[in-house]
PDB file of C-alpha atoms in Angstrom:
ATOM      1  CA  MET A   1     -63.354 -20.904  55.593  1.00 71.00           C
ATOM      2  CA  THR A   2     -65.862 -22.587  57.859  1.00 81.00           C
ATOM      3  CA  PRO A   3     -69.616 -21.986  57.637  1.00 87.00           C
ATOM      4  CA  LEU A   4     -69.495 -20.377  61.080  1.00 90.00           C
ATOM      5  CA  LEU A   5     -67.005 -17.768  59.854  1.00 88.00           C
ATOM      6  CA  ASN A   6     -69.122 -17.188  56.748  1.00 89.00           C
ATOM      7  CA  ALA A   7     -72.168 -16.584  58.931  1.00 92.00           C
ATOM      8  CA  PHE A   8     -70.190 -14.197  61.117  1.00 93.00           C
ATOM      9  CA  ALA A   9     -69.003 -12.371  57.978  1.00 91.00           C
ATOM     10  CA  CYS A  10     -72.633 -11.912  56.896  1.00 92.00           C
ATOM     11  CA  LEU A  11     -73.543 -10.545  60.331  1.00 93.00           C
ATOM     12  CA  LEU A  12     -70.555  -8.220  60.220  1.00 92.00           C
ATOM     13  CA  ALA A  13     -71.610  -6.907  56.799  1.00 93.00           C
ATOM     14  CA  LEU A  14     -75.171  -6.451  58.050  1.00 93.00           C
ATOM     15  CA  GLY A  15     -73.951  -4.535  61.086  1.00 91.00           C
ATOM     16  CA  CYS A  16     -71.800  -2.262  58.951  1.00 90.00           C
ATOM     17  CA  ALA A  17     -74.686  -1.571  56.572  1.00 90.00           C
ATOM     18  CA  LEU A  18     -76.578   0.172  59.363  1.00 89.00           C
ATOM     19  CA  PHE A  19     -74.127   3.083  59.287  1.00 86.00           C
ATOM     20  CA  LEU A  20     -74.360   3.859  55.556  1.00 87.00           C
ATOM     21  CA  TRP A  21     -76.524   6.517  53.914  1.00 83.00           C
ATOM     22  CA  ARG A  22     -78.119   8.081  56.945  1.00 82.00           C
ATOM     23  CA  GLU A  23     -79.952  11.386  56.782  1.00 84.00           C
ATOM     24  CA  LYS A  24     -77.712  14.399  56.222  1.00 83.00           C
ATOM     25  CA  SER A  25     -74.550  12.334  55.784  1.00 83.00           C
ATOM     26  CA  SER A  26     -71.968  13.695  53.417  1.00 88.00           C
ATOM     27  CA  PRO A  27     -70.463  11.692  50.561  1.00 89.00           C
ATOM     28  CA  TYR A  28     -67.056  12.099  52.198  1.00 92.00           C
ATOM     29  CA  ARG A  29     -68.336  10.423  55.365  1.00 91.00           C
ATOM     30  CA  ASN A  30     -69.840   7.576  53.363  1.00 90.00           C
ATOM     31  CA  GLY A  31     -66.616   7.176  51.386  1.00 91.00           C
ATOM     32  CA  ALA A  32     -64.571   7.078  54.568  1.00 93.00           C
ATOM     33  CA  LEU A  33     -66.955   4.519  56.057  1.00 92.00           C
ATOM     34  CA  LEU A  34     -66.713   2.332  52.952  1.00 93.00           C
ATOM     35  CA  ALA A  35     -62.919   2.487  53.051  1.00 95.00           C
ATOM     36  CA  GLY A  36     -62.952   1.640  56.764  1.00 95.00           C
ATOM     37  CA  PHE A  37     -65.348  -1.236  56.197  1.00 94.00           C
ATOM     38  CA  LEU A  38     -63.134  -2.613  53.430  1.00 95.00           C
ATOM     39  CA  LEU A  39     -60.159  -2.436  55.772  1.00 96.00           C
ATOM     40  CA  LEU A  40     -62.181  -4.158  58.507  1.00 94.00           C
ATOM     41  CA  PHE A  41     -63.275  -6.890  56.097  1.00 94.00           C
ATOM     42  CA  GLY A  42     -59.676  -7.364  54.970  1.00 92.00           C
ATOM     43  CA  VAL A  43     -58.494  -7.776  58.558  1.00 93.00           C
ATOM     44  CA  PHE A  44     -61.361 -10.190  59.256  1.00 92.00           C
ATOM     45  CA  THR A  45     -60.423 -12.260  56.216  1.00 88.00           C
ATOM     46  CA  TYR A  46     -56.754 -12.268  57.166  1.00 88.00           C
ATOM     47  CA  PHE A  47     -57.362 -13.511  60.702  1.00 88.00           C
ATOM     48  CA  GLY A  48     -60.438 -15.616  59.976  1.00 84.00           C
ATOM     49  CA  ALA A  49     -59.046 -17.526  57.042  1.00 80.00           C
ATOM     50  CA  ALA A  50     -55.310 -17.418  57.680  1.00 76.00           C
ATOM     51  CA  ASP A  51     -54.978 -21.176  57.217  1.00 75.00           C
ATOM     52  CA  SER A  52     -57.106 -21.212  54.044  1.00 76.00           C
ATOM     53  CA  LEU A  53     -55.545 -18.255  52.218  1.00 71.00           C
ATOM     54  CA  ALA A  54     -52.582 -20.278  50.981  1.00 71.00           C
ATOM     55  CA  THR A  55     -54.703 -23.136  49.627  1.00 79.00           C
ATOM     56  CA  ASP A  56     -57.749 -21.241  48.307  1.00 78.00           C
ATOM     57  CA  PRO A  57     -56.883 -18.264  46.086  1.00 78.00           C
ATOM     58  CA  SER A  58     -60.549 -17.275  45.732  1.00 79.00           C
ATOM     59  CA  LEU A  59     -60.429 -15.895  49.294  1.00 83.00           C
ATOM     60  CA  GLU A  60     -58.255 -13.096  47.951  1.00 85.00           C
ATOM     61  CA  HIS A  61     -61.462 -11.360  46.808  1.00 90.00           C
ATOM     62  CA  TYR A  62     -63.469 -12.172  49.935  1.00 90.00           C
ATOM     63  CA  PRO A  63     -63.260  -8.646  51.464  1.00 92.00           C
ATOM     64  CA  PHE A  64     -64.739  -7.219  48.263  1.00 94.00           C
ATOM     65  CA  ARG A  65     -67.525  -9.792  48.368  1.00 93.00           C
ATOM     66  CA  MET A  66     -68.267  -8.762  51.938  1.00 93.00           C
ATOM     67  CA  LEU A  67     -68.317  -5.103  50.859  1.00 94.00           C
ATOM     68  CA  ALA A  68     -70.735  -5.953  48.051  1.00 94.00           C
ATOM     69  CA  LEU A  69     -72.956  -7.766  50.540  1.00 93.00           C
ATOM     70  CA  CYS A  70     -72.808  -4.737  52.837  1.00 94.00           C
ATOM     71  CA  LEU A  71     -73.887  -2.480  49.953  1.00 93.00           C
ATOM     72  CA  CYS A  72     -76.731  -4.865  49.095  1.00 93.00           C
ATOM     73  CA  PHE A  73     -77.943  -4.831  52.699  1.00 90.00           C
ATOM     74  CA  SER A  74     -77.835  -1.054  52.866  1.00 87.00           C
TER      75      SER A  74
END
């Protein structure tokens, strides 16, 4: 994965972190948002690193790393 895609992944995680844990938000809403973000990060990884997925098995966990970064930002 190129550094440009890594930077875009960080910006994507930062943008998603803005929607978590707002005032008067239910745990069900936050859980649904986290599941949606994980799906979004999985799709981003699939299309962003399609050529690298076969050669670099560590990218298999990349959506979870992005989710962890999103939780750290929030």
